[in-house]
Structures are given as C-alpha cells and as structure tokens.
PDB file of C-alpha atoms in Angstrom:
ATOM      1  CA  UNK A   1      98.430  65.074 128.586  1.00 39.00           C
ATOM      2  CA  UNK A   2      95.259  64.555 127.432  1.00 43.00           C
ATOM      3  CA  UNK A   3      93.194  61.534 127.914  1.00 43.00           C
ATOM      4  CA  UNK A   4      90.803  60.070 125.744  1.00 47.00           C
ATOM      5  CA  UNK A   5      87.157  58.656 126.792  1.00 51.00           C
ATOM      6  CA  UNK A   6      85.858  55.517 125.682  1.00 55.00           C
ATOM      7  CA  UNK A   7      82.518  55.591 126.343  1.00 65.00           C
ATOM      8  CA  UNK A   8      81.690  52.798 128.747  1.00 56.00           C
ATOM      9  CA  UNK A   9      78.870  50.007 127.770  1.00 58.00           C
ATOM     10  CA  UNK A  10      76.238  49.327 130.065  1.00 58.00           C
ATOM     11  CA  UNK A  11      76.985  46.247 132.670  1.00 53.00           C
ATOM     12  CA  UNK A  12      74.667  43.416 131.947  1.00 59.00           C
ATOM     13  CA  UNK A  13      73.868  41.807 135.112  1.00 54.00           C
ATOM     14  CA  UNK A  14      71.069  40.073 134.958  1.00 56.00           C
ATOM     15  CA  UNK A  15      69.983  40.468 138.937  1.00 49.00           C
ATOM     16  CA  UNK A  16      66.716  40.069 141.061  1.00 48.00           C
ATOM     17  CA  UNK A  17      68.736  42.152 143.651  1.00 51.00           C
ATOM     18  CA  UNK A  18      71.496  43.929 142.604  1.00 52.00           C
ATOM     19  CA  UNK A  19      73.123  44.319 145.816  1.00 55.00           C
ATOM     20  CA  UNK A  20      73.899  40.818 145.244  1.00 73.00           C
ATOM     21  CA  UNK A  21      77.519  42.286 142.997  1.00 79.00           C
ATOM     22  CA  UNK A  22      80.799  41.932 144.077  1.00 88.00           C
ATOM     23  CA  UNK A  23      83.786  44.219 142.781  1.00 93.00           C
ATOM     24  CA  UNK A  24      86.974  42.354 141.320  1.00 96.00           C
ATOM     25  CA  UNK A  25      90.013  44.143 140.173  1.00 96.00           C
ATOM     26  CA  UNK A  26      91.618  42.980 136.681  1.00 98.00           C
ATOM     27  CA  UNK A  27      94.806  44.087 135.252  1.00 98.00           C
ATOM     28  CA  UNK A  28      94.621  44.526 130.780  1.00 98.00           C
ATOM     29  CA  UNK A  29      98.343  44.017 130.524  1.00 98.00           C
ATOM     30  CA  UNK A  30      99.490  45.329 127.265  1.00 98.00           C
ATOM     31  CA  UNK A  31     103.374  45.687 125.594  1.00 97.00           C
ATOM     32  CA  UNK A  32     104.575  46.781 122.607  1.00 91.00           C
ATOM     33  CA  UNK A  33     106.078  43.834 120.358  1.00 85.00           C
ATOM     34  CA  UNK A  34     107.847  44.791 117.190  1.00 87.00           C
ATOM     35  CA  UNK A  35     106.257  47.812 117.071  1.00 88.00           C
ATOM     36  CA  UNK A  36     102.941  46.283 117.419  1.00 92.00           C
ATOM     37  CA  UNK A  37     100.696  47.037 120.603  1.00 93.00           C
ATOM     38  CA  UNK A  38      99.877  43.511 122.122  1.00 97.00           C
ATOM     39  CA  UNK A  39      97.777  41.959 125.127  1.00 98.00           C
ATOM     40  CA  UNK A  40      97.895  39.152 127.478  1.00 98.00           C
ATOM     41  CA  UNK A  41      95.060  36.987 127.900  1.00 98.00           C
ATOM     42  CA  UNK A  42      95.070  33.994 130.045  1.00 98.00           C
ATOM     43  CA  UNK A  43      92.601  30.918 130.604  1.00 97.00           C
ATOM     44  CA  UNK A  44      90.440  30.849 133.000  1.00 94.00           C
ATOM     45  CA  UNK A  45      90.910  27.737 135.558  1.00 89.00           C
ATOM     46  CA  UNK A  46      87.393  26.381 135.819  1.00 80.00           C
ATOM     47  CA  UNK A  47      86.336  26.396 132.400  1.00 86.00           C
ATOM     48  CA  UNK A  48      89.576  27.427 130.388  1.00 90.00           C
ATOM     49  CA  UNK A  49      87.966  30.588 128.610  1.00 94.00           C
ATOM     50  CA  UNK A  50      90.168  33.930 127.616  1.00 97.00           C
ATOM     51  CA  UNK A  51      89.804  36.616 130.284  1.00 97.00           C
ATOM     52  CA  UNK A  52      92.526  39.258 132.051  1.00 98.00           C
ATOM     53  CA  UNK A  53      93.691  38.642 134.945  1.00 98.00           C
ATOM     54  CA  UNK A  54      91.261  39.540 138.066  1.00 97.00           C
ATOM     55  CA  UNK A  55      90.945  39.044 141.262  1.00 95.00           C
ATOM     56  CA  UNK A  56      88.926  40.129 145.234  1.00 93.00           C
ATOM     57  CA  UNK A  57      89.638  43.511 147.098  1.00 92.00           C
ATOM     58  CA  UNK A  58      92.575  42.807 150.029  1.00 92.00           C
ATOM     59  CA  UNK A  59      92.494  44.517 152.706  1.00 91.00           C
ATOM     60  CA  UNK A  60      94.867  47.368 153.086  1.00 91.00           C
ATOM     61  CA  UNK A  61      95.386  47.482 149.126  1.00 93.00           C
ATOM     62  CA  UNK A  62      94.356  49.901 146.712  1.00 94.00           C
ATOM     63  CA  UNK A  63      92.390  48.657 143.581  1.00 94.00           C
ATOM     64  CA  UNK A  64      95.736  49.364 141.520  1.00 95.00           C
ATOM     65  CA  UNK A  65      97.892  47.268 143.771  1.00 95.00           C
ATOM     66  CA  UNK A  66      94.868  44.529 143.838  1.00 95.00           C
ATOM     67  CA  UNK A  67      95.558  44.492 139.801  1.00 97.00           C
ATOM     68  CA  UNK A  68      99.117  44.076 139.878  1.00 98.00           C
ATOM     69  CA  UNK A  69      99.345  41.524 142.322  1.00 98.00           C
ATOM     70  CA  UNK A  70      96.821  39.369 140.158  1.00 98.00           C
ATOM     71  CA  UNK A  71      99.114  39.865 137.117  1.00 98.00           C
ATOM     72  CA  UNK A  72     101.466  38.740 138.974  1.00 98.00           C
ATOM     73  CA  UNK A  73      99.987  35.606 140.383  1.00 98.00           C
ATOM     74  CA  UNK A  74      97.688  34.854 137.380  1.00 98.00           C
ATOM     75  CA  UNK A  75     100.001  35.613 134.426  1.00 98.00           C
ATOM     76  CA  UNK A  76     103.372  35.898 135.920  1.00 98.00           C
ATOM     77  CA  UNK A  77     103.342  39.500 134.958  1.00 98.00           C
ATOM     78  CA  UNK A  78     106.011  41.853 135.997  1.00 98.00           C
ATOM     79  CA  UNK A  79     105.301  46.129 135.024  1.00 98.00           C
ATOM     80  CA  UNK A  80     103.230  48.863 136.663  1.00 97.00           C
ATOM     81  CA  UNK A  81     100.196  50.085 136.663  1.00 97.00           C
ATOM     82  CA  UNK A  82     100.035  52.936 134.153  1.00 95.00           C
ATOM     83  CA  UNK A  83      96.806  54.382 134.384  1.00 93.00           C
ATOM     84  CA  UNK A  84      93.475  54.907 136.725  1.00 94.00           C
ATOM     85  CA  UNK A  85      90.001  52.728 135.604  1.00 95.00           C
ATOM     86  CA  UNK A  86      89.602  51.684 131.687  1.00 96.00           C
ATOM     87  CA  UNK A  87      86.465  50.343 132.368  1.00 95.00           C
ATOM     88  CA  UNK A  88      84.212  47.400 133.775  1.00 96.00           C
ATOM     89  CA  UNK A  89      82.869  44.534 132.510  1.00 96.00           C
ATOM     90  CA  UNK A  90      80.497  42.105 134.453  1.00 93.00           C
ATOM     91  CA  UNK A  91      80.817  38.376 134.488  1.00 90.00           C
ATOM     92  CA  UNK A  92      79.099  35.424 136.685  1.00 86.00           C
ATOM     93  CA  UNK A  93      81.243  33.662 138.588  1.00 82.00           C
ATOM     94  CA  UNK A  94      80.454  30.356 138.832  1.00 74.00           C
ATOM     95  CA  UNK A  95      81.106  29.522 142.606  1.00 66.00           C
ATOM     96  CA  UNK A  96      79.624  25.727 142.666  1.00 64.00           C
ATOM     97  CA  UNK A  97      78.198  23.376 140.090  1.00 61.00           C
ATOM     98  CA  UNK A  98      74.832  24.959 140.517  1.00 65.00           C
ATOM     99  CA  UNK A  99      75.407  28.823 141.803  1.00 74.00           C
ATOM    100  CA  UNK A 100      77.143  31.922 140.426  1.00 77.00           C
ATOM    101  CA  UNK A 101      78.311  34.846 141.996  1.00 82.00           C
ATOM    102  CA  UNK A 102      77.302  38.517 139.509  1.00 87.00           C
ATOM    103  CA  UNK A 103      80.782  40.238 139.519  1.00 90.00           C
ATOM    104  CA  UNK A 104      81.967  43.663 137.905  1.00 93.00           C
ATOM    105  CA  UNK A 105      85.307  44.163 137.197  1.00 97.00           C
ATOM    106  CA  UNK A 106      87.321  47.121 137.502  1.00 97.00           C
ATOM    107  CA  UNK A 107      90.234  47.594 134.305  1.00 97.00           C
ATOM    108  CA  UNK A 108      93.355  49.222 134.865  1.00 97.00           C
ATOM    109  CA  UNK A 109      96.136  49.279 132.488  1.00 97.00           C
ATOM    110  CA  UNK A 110      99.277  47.812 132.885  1.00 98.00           C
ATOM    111  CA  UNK A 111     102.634  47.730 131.064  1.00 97.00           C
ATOM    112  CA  UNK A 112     104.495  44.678 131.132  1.00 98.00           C
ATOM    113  CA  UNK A 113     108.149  44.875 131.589  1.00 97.00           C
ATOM    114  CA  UNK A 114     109.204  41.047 131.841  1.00 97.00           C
ATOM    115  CA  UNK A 115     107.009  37.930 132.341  1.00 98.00           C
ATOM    116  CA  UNK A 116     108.481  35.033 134.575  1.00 97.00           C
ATOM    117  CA  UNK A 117     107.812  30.996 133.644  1.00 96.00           C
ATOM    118  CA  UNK A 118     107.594  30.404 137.473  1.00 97.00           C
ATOM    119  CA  UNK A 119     104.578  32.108 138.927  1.00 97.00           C
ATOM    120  CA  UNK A 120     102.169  31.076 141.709  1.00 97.00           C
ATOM    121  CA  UNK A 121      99.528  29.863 139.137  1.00 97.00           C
ATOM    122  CA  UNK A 122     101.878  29.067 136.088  1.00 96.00           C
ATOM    123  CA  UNK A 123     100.654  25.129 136.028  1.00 96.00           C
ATOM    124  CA  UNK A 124      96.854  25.841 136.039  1.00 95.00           C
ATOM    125  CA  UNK A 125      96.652  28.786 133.260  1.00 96.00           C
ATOM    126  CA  UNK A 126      97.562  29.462 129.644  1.00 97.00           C
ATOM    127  CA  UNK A 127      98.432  32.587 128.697  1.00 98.00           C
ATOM    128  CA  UNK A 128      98.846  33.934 125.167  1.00 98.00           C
ATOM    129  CA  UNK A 129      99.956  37.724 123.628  1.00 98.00           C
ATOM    130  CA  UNK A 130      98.023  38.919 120.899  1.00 97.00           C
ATOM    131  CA  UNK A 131      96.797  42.136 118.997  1.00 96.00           C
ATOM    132  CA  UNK A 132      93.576  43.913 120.752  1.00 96.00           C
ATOM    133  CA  UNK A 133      91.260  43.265 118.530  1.00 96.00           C
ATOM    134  CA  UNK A 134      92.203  39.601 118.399  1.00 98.00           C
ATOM    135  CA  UNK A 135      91.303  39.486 121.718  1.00 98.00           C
ATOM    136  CA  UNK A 136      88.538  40.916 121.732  1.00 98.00           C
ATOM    137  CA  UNK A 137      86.874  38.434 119.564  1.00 98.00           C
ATOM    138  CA  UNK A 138      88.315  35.657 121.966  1.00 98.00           C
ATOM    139  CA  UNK A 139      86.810  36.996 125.745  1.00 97.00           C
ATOM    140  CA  UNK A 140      83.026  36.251 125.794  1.00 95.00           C
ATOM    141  CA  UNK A 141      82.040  39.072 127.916  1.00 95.00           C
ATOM    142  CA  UNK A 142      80.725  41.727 125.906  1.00 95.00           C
ATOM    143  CA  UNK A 143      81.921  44.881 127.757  1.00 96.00           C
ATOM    144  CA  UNK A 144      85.653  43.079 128.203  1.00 97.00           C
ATOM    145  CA  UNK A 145      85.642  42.995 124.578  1.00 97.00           C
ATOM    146  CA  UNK A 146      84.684  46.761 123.668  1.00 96.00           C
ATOM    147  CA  UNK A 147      87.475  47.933 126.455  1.00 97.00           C
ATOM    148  CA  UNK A 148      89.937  45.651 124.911  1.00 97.00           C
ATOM    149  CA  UNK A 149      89.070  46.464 120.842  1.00 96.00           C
ATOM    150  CA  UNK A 150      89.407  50.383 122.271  1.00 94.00           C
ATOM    151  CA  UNK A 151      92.097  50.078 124.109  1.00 95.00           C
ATOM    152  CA  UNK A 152      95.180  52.625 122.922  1.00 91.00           C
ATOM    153  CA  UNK A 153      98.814  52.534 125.276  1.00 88.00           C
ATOM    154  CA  UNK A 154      99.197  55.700 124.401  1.00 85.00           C
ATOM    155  CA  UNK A 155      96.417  57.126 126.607  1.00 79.00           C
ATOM    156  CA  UNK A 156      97.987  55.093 129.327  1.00 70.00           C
ATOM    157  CA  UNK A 157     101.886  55.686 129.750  1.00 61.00           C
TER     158      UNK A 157
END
C-alpha cells in the first residue's frame, strides 16, 4: 500500500512561550455517500463554529482511542480509526471570557459505520455531512482546512 504525503502547513501559534501548547486529539470522520466521499463537521459549543471533533489526552489511552471516543461523544459517531496522524492544526481555546488556551490538534482518520441520534453531547452540537472541500471553506482554522480540502479515503482504509 502506498501512502501519500500531504505536506503539512506550518502551525500558527502566536506564543510568547511556546511551552504554553497543549495536544488535543480530533477524529476527521469521513464516509462514502452515493459514491461521493463526505465529512462530518460539527459546531462547536461555545461559539457554534464548524470544527471535527477533538478532545484532551486520557490517561491510559492511545491518541487513536482519544479520537474515537470524541467521535463518539461529540458527533455520535460509530467506525474505526483507519489510519495513523493526517495532520495538525492549531486553534485557541478560549477557556474564560478573557483567556485562551494555544492548542494543536492531532488528525486521524476515521470511517464512519453508523451515527446514533442519542449521544452524550447530541443536545449541545450540530453536526452536518458534506463534501471536503465544502468544509474546508466552512472551519476557520487555516491548517484544518488544507488537511480537510486534501484529504483522500483512499490513503486511509
């Protein structure tokens, strides 16, 4: 199998100290609808924008299983992990009305199999399929969108 690069843009974090960053895992969950590749985005809960779903390191999981389990709880998400890192995108995470917390995010791929209506956050997100390139015009992080307007299933299954 080979596996095709996509070449990674820089993170823009703008930082005094840049051991301020904190890792988050997301999950790019992708299907194939009438023969059209498709992703998931969802809203975010503080200020409604399109993102993937992400989430904090737990202990004793691996980055993969951190993914999953926030496709699950974020999106209601059901599938598997189907590849290692696409990429990472940096964000600030806006912890209180006046502070944010510089975040990159590690990308892994994942195939949806079946999505559920009853999901731990089902009442406090949206969440809408659409083509790649779609979303990437609706994320607002610039590295999110290059992943998602390269991203190609078939380097992934």
């Amino acid at each position: 199998m080979s596996v095709q690069k996509v070449n990674q843009l820089p993170l823009s974090i703008d930082l005094s100290d840049k051991r301020d960053v904190r890792t988050q895992f997301g999950a790019l969950c992708y299907r194939t609808h009438k023969n059209k590749v498709e992703v998931l985005l969802i809203s975010s809960r503080g200020t409604g924008r399109w993102v993937i779903p992400k989430g904090w390191p737990m202990e004793g999981k691996t980055p993969e299983d951190c993914a999953k389990i926030e496709a699950w709880e974020e999106a209601g998400a059901k599938g598997k992990i189907t590849g290692g890192c696409i990429g990472l995108y940096s964000y600030a995470k806006g912890m209180s009305s006046s502070d944010s917390l510089p975040c990159a995010v590690m990308v892994y791929p994942f195939k949806v199999k079946d999505m559920a209506n009853d999901y731990p956050e089902a009442d406090e997100r949206d969440r809408k399929w659409m083509s790649s390139k779609k979303a990437a015009k609706k994320v607002d992080e610039p590295e999110l969108a290059h992943i998602l307007a390269h991203f190609d299933p078939a380097n992934h299954t």
